[in-house]
Each structure stands twice: as structure tokens, then as C-alpha cells.
mmCIF file of C-alpha atoms in Angstrom:
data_model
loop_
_atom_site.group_PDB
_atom_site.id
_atom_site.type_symbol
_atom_site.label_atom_id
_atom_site.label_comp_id
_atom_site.label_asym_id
_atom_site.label_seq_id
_atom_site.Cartn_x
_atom_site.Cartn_y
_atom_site.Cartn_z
ATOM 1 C CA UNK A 1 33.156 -35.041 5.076
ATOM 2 C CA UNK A 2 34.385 -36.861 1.869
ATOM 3 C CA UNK A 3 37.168 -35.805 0.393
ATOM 4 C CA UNK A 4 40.959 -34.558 0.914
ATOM 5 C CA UNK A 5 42.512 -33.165 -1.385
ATOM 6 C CA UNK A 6 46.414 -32.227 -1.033
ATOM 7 C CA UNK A 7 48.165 -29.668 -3.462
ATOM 8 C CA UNK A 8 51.656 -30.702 -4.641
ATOM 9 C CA UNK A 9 52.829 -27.497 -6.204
ATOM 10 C CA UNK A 10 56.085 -28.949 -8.468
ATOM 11 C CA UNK A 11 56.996 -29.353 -11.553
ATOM 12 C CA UNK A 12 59.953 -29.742 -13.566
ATOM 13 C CA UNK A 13 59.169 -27.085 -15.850
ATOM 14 C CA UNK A 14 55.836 -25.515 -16.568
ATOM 15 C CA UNK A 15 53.336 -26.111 -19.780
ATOM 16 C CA UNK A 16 52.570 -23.364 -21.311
ATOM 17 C CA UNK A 17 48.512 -23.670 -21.310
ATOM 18 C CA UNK A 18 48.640 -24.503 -17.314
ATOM 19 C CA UNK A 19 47.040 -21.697 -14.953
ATOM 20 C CA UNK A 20 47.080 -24.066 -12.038
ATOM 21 C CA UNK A 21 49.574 -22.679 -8.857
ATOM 22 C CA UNK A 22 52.947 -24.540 -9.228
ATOM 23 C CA UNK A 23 56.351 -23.821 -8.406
ATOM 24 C CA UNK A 24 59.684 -25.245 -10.039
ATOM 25 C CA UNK A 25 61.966 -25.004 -7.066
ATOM 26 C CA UNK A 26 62.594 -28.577 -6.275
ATOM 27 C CA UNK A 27 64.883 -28.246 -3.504
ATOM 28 C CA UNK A 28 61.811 -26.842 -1.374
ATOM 29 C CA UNK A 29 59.977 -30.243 -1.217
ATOM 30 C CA UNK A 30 61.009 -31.122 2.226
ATOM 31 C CA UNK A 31 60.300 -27.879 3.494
ATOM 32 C CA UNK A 32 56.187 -27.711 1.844
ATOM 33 C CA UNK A 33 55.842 -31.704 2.940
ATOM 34 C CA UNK A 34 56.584 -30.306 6.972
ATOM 35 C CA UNK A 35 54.039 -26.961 6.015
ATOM 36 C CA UNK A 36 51.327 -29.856 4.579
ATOM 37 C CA UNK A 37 51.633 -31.810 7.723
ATOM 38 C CA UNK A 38 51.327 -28.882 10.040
ATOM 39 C CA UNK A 39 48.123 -27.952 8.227
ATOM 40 C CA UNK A 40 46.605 -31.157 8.834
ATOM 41 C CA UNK A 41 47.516 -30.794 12.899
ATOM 42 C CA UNK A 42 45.505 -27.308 13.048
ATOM 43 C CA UNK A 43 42.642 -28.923 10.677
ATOM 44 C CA UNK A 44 41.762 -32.018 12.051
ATOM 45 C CA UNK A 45 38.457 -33.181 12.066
ATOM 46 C CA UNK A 46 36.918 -36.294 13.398
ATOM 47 C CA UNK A 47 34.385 -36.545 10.319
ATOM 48 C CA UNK A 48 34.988 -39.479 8.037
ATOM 49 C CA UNK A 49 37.378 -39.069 5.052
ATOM 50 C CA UNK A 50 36.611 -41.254 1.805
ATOM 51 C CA UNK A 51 38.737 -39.881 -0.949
ATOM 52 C CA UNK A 52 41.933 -38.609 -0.899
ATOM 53 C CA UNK A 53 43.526 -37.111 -3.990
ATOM 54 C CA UNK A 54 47.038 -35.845 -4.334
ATOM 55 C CA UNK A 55 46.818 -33.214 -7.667
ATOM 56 C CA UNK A 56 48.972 -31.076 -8.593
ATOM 57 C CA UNK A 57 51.447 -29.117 -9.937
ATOM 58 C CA UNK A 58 53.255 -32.519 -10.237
ATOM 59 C CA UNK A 59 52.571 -34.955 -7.582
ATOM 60 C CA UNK A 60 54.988 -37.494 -8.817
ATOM 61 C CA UNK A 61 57.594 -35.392 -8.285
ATOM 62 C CA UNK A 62 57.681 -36.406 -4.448
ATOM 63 C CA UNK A 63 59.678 -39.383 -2.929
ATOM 64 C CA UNK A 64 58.012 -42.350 -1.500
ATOM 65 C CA UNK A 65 59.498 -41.557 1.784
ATOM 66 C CA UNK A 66 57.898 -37.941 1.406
ATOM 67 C CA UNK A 67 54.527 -39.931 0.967
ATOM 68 C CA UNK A 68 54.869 -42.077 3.705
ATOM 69 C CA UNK A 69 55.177 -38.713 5.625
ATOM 70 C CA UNK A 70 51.855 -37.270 4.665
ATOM 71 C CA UNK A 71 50.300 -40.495 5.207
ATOM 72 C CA UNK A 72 51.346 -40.993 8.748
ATOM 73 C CA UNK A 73 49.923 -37.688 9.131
ATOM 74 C CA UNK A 74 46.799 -38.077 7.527
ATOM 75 C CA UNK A 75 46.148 -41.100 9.796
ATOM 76 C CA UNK A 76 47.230 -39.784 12.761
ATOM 77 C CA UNK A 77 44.729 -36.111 11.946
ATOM 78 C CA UNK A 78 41.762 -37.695 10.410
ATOM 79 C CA UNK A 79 39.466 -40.599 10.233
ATOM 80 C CA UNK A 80 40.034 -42.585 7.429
ATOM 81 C CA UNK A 81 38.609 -45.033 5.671
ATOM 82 C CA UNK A 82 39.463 -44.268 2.115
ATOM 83 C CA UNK A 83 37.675 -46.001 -0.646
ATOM 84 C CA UNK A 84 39.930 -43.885 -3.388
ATOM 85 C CA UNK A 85 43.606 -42.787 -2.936
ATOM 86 C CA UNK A 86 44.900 -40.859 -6.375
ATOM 87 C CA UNK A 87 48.415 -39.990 -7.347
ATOM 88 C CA UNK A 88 48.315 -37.833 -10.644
ATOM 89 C CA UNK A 89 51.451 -38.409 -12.363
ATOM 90 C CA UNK A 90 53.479 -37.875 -15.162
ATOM 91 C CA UNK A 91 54.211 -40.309 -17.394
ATOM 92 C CA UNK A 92 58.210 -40.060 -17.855
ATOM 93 C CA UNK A 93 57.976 -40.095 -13.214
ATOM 94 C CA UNK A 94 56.320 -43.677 -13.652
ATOM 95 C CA UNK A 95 59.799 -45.954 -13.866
ATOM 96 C CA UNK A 96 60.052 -49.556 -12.458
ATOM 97 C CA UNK A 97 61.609 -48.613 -9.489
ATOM 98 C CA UNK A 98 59.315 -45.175 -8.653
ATOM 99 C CA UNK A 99 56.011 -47.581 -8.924
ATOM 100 C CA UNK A 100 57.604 -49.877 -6.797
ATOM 101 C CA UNK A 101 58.067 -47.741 -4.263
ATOM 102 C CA UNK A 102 54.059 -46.387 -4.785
ATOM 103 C CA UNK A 103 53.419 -50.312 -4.086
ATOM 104 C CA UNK A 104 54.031 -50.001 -0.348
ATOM 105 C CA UNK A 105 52.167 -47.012 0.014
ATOM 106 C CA UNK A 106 48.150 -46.964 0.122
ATOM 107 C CA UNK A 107 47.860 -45.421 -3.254
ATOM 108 C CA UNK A 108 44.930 -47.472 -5.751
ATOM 109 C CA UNK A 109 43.898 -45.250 -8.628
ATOM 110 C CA UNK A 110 46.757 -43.254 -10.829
ATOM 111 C CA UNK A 111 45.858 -40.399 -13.112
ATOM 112 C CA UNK A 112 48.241 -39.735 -15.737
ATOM 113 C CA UNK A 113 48.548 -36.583 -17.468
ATOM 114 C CA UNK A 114 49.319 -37.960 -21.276
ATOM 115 C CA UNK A 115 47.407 -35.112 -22.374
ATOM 116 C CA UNK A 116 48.488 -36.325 -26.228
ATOM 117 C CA UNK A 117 49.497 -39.526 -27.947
ATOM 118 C CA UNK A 118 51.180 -36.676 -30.993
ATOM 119 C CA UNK A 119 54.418 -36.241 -30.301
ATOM 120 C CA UNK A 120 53.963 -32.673 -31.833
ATOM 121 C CA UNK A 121 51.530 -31.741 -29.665
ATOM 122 C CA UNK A 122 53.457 -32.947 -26.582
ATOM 123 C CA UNK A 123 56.335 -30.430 -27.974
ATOM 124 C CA UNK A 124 54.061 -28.106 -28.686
ATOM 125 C CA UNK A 125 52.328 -28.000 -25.026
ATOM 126 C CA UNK A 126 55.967 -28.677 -23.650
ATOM 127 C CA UNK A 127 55.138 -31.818 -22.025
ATOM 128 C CA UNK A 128 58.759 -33.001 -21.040
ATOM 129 C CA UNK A 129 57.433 -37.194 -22.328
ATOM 130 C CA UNK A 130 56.784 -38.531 -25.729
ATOM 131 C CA UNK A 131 53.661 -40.403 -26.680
ATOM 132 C CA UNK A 132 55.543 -43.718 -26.121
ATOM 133 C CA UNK A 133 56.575 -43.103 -23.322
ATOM 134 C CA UNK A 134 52.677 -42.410 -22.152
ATOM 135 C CA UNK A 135 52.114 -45.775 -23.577
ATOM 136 C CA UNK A 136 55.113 -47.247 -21.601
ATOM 137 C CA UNK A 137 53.870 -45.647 -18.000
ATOM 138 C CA UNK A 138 50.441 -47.512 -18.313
ATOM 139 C CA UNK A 139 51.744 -51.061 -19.085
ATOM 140 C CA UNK A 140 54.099 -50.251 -16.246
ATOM 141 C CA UNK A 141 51.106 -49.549 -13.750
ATOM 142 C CA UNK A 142 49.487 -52.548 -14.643
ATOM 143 C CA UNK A 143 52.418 -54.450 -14.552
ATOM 144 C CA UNK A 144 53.059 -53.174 -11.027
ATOM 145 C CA UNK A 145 49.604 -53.876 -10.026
ATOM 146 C CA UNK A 146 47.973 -50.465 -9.859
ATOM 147 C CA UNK A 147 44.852 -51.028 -12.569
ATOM 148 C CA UNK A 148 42.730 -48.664 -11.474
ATOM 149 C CA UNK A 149 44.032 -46.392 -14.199
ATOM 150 C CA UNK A 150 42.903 -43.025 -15.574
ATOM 151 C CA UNK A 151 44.647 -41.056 -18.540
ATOM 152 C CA UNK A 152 44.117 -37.210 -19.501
ATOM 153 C CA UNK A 153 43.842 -35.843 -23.133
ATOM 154 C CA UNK A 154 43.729 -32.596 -24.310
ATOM 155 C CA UNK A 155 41.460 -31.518 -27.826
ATOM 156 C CA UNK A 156 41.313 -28.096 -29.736
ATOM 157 C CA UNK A 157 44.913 -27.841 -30.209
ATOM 158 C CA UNK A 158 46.120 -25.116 -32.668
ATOM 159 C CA UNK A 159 45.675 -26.311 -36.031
ATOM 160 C CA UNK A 160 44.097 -29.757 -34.550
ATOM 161 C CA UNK A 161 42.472 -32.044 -37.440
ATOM 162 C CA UNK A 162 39.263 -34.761 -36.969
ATOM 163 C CA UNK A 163 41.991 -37.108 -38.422
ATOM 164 C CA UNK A 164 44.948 -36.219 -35.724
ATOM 165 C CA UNK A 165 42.372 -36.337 -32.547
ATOM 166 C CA UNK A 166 41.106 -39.460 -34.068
ATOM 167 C CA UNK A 167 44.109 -41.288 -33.851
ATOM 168 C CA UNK A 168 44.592 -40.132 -29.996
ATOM 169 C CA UNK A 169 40.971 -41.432 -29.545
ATOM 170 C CA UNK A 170 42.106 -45.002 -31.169
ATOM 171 C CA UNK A 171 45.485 -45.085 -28.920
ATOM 172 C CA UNK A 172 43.484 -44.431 -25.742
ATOM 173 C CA UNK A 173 41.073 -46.703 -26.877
ATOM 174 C CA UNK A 174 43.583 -49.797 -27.413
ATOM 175 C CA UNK A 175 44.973 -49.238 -23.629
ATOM 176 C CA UNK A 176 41.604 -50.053 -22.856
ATOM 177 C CA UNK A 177 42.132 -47.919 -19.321
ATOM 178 C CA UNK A 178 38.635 -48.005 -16.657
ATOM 179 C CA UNK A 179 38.937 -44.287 -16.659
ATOM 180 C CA UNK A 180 39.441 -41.239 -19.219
ATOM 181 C CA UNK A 181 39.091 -37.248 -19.108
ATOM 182 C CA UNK A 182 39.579 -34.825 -22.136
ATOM 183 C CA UNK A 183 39.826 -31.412 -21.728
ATOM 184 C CA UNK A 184 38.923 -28.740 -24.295
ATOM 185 C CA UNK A 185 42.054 -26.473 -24.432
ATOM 186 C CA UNK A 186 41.755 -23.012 -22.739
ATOM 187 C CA UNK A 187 43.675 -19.765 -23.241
ATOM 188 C CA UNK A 188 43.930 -18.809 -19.831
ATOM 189 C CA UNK A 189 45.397 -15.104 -18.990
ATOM 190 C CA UNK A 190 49.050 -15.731 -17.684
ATOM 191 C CA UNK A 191 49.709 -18.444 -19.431
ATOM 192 C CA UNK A 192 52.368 -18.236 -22.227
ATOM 193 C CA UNK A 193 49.832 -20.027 -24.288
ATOM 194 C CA UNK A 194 47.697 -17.013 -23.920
ATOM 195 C CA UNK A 195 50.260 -14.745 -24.836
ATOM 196 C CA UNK A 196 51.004 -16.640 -27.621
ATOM 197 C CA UNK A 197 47.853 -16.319 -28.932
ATOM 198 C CA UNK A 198 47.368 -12.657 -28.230
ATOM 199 C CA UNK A 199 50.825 -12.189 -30.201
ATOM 200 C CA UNK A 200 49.281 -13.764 -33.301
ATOM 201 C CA UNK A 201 51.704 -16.626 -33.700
ATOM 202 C CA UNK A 202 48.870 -19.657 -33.365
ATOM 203 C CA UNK A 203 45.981 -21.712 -35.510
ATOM 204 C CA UNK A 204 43.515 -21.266 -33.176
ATOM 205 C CA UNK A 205 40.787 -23.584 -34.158
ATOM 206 C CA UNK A 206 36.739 -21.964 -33.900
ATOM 207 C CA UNK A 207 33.843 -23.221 -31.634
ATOM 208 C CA UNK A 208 32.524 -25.463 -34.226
ATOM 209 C CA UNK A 209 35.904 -27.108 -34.735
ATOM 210 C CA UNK A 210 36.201 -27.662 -31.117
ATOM 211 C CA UNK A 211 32.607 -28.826 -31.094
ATOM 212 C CA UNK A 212 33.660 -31.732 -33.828
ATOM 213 C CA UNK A 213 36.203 -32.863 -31.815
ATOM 214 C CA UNK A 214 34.133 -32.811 -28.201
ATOM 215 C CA UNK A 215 31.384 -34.986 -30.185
ATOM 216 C CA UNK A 216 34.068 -37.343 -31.974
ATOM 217 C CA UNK A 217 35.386 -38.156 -28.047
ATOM 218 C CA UNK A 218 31.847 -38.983 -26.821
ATOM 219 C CA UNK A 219 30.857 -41.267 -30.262
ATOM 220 C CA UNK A 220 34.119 -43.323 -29.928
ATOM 221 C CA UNK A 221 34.134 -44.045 -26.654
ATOM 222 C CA UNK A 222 30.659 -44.378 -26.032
ATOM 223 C CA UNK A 223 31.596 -46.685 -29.424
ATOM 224 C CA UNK A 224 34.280 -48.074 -27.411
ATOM 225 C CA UNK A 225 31.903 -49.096 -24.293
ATOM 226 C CA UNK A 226 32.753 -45.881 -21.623
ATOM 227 C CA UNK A 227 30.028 -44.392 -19.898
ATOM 228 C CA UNK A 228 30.162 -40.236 -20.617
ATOM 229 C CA UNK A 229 29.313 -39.562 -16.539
ATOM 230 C CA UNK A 230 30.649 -35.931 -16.566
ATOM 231 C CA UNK A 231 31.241 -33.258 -19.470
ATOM 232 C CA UNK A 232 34.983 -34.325 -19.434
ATOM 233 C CA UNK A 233 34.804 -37.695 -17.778
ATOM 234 C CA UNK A 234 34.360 -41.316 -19.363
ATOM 235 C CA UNK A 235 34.559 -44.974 -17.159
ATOM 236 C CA UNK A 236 34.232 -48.082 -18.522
ATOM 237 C CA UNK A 237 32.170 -50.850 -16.486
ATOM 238 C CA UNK A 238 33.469 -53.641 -14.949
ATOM 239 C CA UNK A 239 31.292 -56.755 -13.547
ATOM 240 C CA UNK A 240 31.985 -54.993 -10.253
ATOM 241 C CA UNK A 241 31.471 -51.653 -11.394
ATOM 242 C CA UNK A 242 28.526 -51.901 -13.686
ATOM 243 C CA UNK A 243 28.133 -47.856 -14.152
ATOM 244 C CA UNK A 244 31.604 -47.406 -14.663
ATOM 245 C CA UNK A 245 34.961 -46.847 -12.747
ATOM 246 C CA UNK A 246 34.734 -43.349 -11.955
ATOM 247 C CA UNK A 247 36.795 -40.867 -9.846
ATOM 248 C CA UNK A 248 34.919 -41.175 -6.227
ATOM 249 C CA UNK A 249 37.193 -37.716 -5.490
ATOM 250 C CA UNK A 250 35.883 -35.769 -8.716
ATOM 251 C CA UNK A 251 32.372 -36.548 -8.214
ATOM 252 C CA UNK A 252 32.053 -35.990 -4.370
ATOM 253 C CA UNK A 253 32.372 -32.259 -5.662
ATOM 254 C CA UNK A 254 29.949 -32.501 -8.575
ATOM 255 C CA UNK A 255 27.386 -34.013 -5.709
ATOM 256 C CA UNK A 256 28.131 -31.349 -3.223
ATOM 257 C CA UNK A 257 30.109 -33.039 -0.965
ATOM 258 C CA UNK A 258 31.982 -31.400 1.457
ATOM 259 C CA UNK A 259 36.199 -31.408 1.277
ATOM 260 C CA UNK A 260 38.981 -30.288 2.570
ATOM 261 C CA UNK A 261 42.182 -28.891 0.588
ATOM 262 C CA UNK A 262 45.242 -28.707 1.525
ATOM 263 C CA UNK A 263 48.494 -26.858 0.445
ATOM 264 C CA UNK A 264 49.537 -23.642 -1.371
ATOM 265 C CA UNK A 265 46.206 -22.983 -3.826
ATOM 266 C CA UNK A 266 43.872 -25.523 -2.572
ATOM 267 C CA UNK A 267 40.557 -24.578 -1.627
ATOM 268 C CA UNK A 268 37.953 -26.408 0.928
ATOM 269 C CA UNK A 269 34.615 -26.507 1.011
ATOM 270 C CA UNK A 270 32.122 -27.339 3.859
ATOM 271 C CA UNK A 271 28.652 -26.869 2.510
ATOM 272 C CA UNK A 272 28.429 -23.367 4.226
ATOM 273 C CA UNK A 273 31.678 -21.750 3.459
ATOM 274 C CA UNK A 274 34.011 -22.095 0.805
ATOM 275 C CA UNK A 275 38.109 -21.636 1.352
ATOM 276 C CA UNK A 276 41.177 -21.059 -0.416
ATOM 277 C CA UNK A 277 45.098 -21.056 0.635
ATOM 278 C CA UNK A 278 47.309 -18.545 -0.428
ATOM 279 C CA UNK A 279 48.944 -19.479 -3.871
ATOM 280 C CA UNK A 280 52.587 -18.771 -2.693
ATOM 281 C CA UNK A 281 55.338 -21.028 -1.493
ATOM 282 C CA UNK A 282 56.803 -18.364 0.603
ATOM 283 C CA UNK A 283 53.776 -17.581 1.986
ATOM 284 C CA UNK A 284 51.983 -20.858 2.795
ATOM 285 C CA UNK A 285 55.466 -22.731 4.189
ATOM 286 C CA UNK A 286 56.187 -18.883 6.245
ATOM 287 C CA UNK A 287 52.186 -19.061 7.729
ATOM 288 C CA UNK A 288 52.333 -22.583 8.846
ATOM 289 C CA UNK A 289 55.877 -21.730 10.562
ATOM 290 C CA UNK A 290 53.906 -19.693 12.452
ATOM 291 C CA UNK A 291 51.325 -21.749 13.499
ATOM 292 C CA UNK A 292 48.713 -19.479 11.258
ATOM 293 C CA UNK A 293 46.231 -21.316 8.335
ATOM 294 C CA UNK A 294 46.967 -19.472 5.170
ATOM 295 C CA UNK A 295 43.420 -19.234 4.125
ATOM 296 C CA UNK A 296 40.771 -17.098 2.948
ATOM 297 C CA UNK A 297 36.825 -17.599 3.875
ATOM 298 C CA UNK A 298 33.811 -16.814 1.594
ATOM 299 C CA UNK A 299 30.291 -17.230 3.276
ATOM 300 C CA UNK A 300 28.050 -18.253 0.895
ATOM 301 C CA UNK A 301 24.314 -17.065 0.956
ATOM 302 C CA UNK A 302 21.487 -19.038 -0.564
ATOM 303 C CA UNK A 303 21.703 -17.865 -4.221
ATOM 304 C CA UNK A 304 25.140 -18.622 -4.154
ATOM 305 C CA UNK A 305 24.467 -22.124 -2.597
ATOM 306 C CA UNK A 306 21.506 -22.385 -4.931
ATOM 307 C CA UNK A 307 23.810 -21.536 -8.039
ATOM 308 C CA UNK A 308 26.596 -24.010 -6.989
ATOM 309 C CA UNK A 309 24.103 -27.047 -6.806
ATOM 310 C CA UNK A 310 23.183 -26.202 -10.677
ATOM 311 C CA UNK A 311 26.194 -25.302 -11.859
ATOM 312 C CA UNK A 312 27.773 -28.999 -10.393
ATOM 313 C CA UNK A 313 24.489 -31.217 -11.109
ATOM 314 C CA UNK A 314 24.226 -30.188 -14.883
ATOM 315 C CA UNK A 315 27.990 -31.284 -15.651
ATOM 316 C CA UNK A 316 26.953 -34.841 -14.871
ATOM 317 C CA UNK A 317 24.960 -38.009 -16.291
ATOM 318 C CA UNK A 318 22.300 -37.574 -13.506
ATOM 319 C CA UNK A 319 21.397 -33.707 -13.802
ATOM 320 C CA UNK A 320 19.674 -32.426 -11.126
ATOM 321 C CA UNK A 321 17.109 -33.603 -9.063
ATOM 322 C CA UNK A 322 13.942 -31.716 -8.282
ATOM 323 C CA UNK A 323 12.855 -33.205 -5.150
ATOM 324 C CA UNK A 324 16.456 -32.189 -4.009
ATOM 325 C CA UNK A 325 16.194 -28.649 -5.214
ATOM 326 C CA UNK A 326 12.873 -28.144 -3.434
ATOM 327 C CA UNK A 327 14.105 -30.117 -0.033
ATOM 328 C CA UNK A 328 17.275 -27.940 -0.159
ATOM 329 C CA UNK A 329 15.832 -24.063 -1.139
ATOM 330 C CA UNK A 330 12.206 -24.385 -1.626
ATOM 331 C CA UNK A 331 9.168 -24.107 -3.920
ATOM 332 C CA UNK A 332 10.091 -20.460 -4.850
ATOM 333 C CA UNK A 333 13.640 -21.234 -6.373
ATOM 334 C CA UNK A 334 12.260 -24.561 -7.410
ATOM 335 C CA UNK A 335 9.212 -22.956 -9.528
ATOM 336 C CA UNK A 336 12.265 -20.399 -11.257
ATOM 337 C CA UNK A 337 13.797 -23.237 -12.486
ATOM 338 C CA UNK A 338 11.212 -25.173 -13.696
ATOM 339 C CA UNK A 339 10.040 -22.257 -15.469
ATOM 340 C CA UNK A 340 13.318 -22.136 -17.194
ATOM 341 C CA UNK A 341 13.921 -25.808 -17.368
ATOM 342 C CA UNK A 342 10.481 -25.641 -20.076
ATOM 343 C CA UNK A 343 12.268 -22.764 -22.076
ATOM 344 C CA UNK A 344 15.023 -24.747 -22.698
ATOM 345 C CA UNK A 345 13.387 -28.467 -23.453
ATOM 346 C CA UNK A 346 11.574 -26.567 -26.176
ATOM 347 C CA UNK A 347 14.935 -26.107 -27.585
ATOM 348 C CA UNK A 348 16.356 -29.541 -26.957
ATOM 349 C CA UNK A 349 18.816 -27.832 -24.460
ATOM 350 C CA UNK A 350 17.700 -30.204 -21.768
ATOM 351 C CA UNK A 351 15.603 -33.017 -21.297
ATOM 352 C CA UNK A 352 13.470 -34.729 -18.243
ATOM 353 C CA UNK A 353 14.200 -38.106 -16.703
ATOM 354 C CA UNK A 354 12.168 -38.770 -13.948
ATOM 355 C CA UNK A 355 12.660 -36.598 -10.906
ATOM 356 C CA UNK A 356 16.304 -35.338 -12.866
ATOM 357 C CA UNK A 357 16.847 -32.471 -15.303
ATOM 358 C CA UNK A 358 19.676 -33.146 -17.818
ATOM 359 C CA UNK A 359 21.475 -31.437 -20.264
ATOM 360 C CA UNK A 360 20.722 -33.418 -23.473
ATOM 361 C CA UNK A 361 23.398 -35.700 -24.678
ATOM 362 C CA UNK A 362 24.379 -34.268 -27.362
ATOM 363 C CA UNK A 363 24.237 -30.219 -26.111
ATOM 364 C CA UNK A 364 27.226 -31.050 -23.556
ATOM 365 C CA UNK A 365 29.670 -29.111 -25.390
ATOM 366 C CA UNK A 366 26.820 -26.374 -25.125
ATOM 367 C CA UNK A 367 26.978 -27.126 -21.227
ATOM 368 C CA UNK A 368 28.580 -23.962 -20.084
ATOM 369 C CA UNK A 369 25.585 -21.836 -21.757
ATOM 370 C CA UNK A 370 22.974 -23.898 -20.526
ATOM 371 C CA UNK A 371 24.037 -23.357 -17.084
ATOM 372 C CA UNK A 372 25.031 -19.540 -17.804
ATOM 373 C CA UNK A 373 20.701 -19.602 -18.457
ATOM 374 C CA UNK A 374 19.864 -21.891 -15.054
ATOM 375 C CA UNK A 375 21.563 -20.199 -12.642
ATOM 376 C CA UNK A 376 20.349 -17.333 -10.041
ATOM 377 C CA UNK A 377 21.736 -13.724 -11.023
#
């Protein structure tokens, strides 16, 4: 086992591009906190624990007292020795006093959802901070020790211009953070972004647009010194992190390690099986009352096993590794995608390194496709 990962549903109010589980009924914190704990009784597990990750929804949103709650319980259900504890938080959540408070409990890496340094793109997404204020809750974290800091952006915004995402690109850049993911903006169904956009009402920019902006992340802050480890995901090195400060959690699942999740949404995985919780207050808080996991099971057979190794292992820096695909499913599956692996280095898709297979740098906006052509149907 590597990694926990604990749902915290709430938010203030929700964005309007976020298809993530959340819930906006604040006065129900206690109440999920006591579900969350009784999870971890009937889930315990002796295996070692390495990560832990609080995402959300809006984890911020809890007390420290709540925290110190789940962390008793964590400790008292599972063996840990975690290298990487994460809070994601909002920016306007991280005042003086609040990061005080995350001082005396075992958190050491923050992600912040800034998401935009444009104030009218924060009003826009209905983000409830302003771009200074972003700037404000990093020199706070540093100034309250916590430097193990990661921000969030967001590109392909409606009517988004080279020159706008530029100057996010420079603001990051000058915060000089050890850590940095952009995501390309997505139209999910139920969102009121979606509708929005099915209504006609927004400058939704093309493919090729969003494909300028993707490269014009990677060339400044591979510029700027970051290391582009994952599609999304950039970490700068340090003396005692020479390939970068990146997020242990995240890439325990890009490697195929197994983790647990827990809360209303969160799904576990074990190598074998994959799991999800129901994505309902009522329902989780109402199941664990009763003593009863709120969880669905998928068994997964070996193309699906097969097809989650690819799918995770061509989204990072190392690709995937042949002898591993052969140890793990054979020479059969093995010879299938070497066979495909030479249709697509003829096209400069991907390229070999070694023992790895990579996406090429500069096709990682093309990722999705390469992998929709790798995988098992």
C-alpha cells in the first residue's frame, strides 16, 4: 500500500467547470468527519501507508480540530510512515491564523487551487479569491513554514489569448513554487459551464488554440527550470531533489500503486480490484451509521489491468517500460504493443529510451490519442 487519499466534499459555493462530488452544506462537517473515521475502523490494514492526500471538494474548509480528528484516526487504523501529507486549499482559507493552526498538525506539502492570476477569469470560473489574494496565500505558506508548495492553473479559457496565459505563466513563474499543475479546461456534462456552452453564450477556443497554450506552459517553464514529469505536472529541482519536487501521492497512481480512498466519491484501488463510494452525503454518512462500507467493486481482468498500466505510464516522463510489460502480462501483449509502438515512432508519436516507450515531448497535448491507439480493445 501507498497512498490514502480522503475526500472532503465542501465548498462554499461551486465553480461552474467542476464535475468533482461536493456538497455546500457546511453545517454537516462534523457529522462526514465521524462517517470518515468510521470508514477507516472497518478498513484498516496493516500495510504501510506513504502518502496521504486530503482533496477535495474544499479541504480547507475543515477546522484544525476536525484534522486532528482524522489524524488520530489514521494513526490509530493504519501504519504510517508518511513521506507526503497534502492539504489542497483555497487561497482566500489560507489566513495567518488558519496556517497556524495547519502548523501543529502533520501537514508538509499544500496545493492551492489559484487556477488564474486574471481576475476575470477568476469571476468568470466563480472562484470566490482574486489573483492577489493567490499571491498573498503563498507568501503566507512560506512565511508559516510550509514550502513545499504546489499551485493549480487552468488554460483554454473562453476567449483565452497567448498574451493573457502568458502573463499567468510569468506570475507563477516569479513565486518560484517547487511544484505546478495546469489543467486544460473541460466541458464536463452537469456542469453549468457545460450548459453554458451548449446554450451558445461562450468563446470557446479550438484544439489548436488550446494546443498553443499547452506548448507555451511546457517552453516557459521548462525556460523557467521545472521538470515536465506528467502531462499536467511540472517540479522544479532542489539540491535535495535533483529530478524535481513532485507529488509522491499523484504519481503512486501513475506507477500503479495501490491506494485507498476514503469518503463520499473516492475510489480505491488494490492492484486487483478497483472501488468507488457512493457520491452522496446522505448516503455515505447514513451507510457508515450503520456499520456498512458505501462502496462499489469492479474486478478487473487482464486487458483491463493491461490497459490501465498504458494508459498511467504514457502520461509521465518515464513512459513505459518493456521489461515491465512482459514481467507483468507476457510476450503476447508485449509483441501487440511493440507492433504498435513502431507505427507510431514512424510518426514521431512516440519515441524509445532504453527499456521505456515515451510519448514524444512535444506530442503531449496529443497524449490522449496516442493512448486511445496503445491500449487493448
Amino acid at each position: 500500500m501507498s497512498g490514502l487519499y480522503i475526500h472532503i466534499p465542501f465548498c462554499a459555493k461551486r465553480c461552474i467547470y467542476c464535475d468533482f462530488y461536493s456538497n455546500t452544506d457546511l453545517q454537516r462537517r462534523d457529522s462526514y468527519v465521524s462517517a470518515l473515521i468510521r470508514e477507516m475502523e472497518l478498513r484498516s490494514v496493516d500495510d504501510r501507508i506513504r502518502t496521504i492526500y486530503f482533496g477535495g471538494g474544499t479541504p480547507s474548509l475543515l477546522t484544525a480540530a476536525q484534522f486532528q480528528r482524522l489524524f488520530d484516526a489514521i494513526n490509530k487504523n493504519f501504519n504510517t510512515n508518511s513521506i507526503e501529507i497534502t492539504l489542497e486549499a483555497n487561497p482566500d482559507d489560507l489566513t495567518p491564523a488558519y496556517l497556524a493552526s495547519l502548523r501543529l498538525l502533520p501537514f508538509n506539502r499544500i496545493s492551492i487551487g489559484v487556477q488564474s492570476f486574471d481576475d476575470d477569469d477568476l469571476n468568470f470560473l466563480k472562484r470566490r479569491h482574486s489573483a492577489q489574494d493567490a499571491i498573498n496565500a503563498v507568501n503566507r505558506c512560506r512565511d508559516a513554514g510550509l514550502t513545499n508548495i504546489s499551485i493549480d492553473l487552468i488554460y483554454g479559457l473562453p476567449g483565452q489569448t497567448p498574451k493573457r496565459w502568458l502573463r499567468n505563466l510569468e506570475q507563477a513563474i516569479a513565486l518560484d513554487v517547487p511544484h505546478l499543475s495546469a489543467y486544460n479546461l473541460s466541458y464536463e456534462e452537469g456542469t453549468a459551464l457545460y450548459l453554458m456552452k451548449e446554450q451558445g453564450g461562450l468563446q470557446v477556443i479550438d484544439d489548436e488554440a488550446n494546443e498553443t497554450l499547452y506548448n507555451m506552459l511546457r517552453d516557459e517553464l521548462t525556460k523557467a527550470g521545472y521538470i515536465h514529469y506528467e502531462i499536467s505536472n511540472f517540479a522544479k529541482p532542489a539540491p535535495e531533489h535533483p529530478q524535481g519536487l513532485v507529488s509522491q501521492h499523484n504519481t503512486s497512481y501513475w506507477n500503479g500503486t495501490h491506494y485507498i480512498g476514503l469518503g463520499a466519491s473516492a475510489h480505491s484501488y488494490n492492484g486487483l480490484t478497483r472501488s468507488w463510494n457512493v457520491a452522496s452525503l446522505d448516503d455515505y454518512i447514513q451507510s457508515l451509521e450503520n456499520d456498512r462500507l458505501p462502496a462499489e467493486i469492479e474486478h478487473l481482468d487482464e486487458r483491463m489491468r493491461y490497459n490501465d498500466l498504458i494508459i498511467t505510464r504514457l502520461r509521465t516522463i518515464q513512459g513505459v517500460s518493456v521489461s515491465e510489460l512482459r514481467a507483468s502480462f507476457g510476450d503476447a501483449l508485449t509483441s501487440r504493443f511493440l507492433a504498435k509502438t513502431e507505427t507510431l515512432k514512424y510518426g514521431k508519436m512516440l519515441k524509445m529510451q532504453g527499456d521505456n516507450v515515451k510519448v514524444s515531448a512535444e506530442n503531449w497535448f496529443l497524449s490522449d490519442w496516442v493512448m486511445r491507439e496503445m491500449i487493448e480493445l
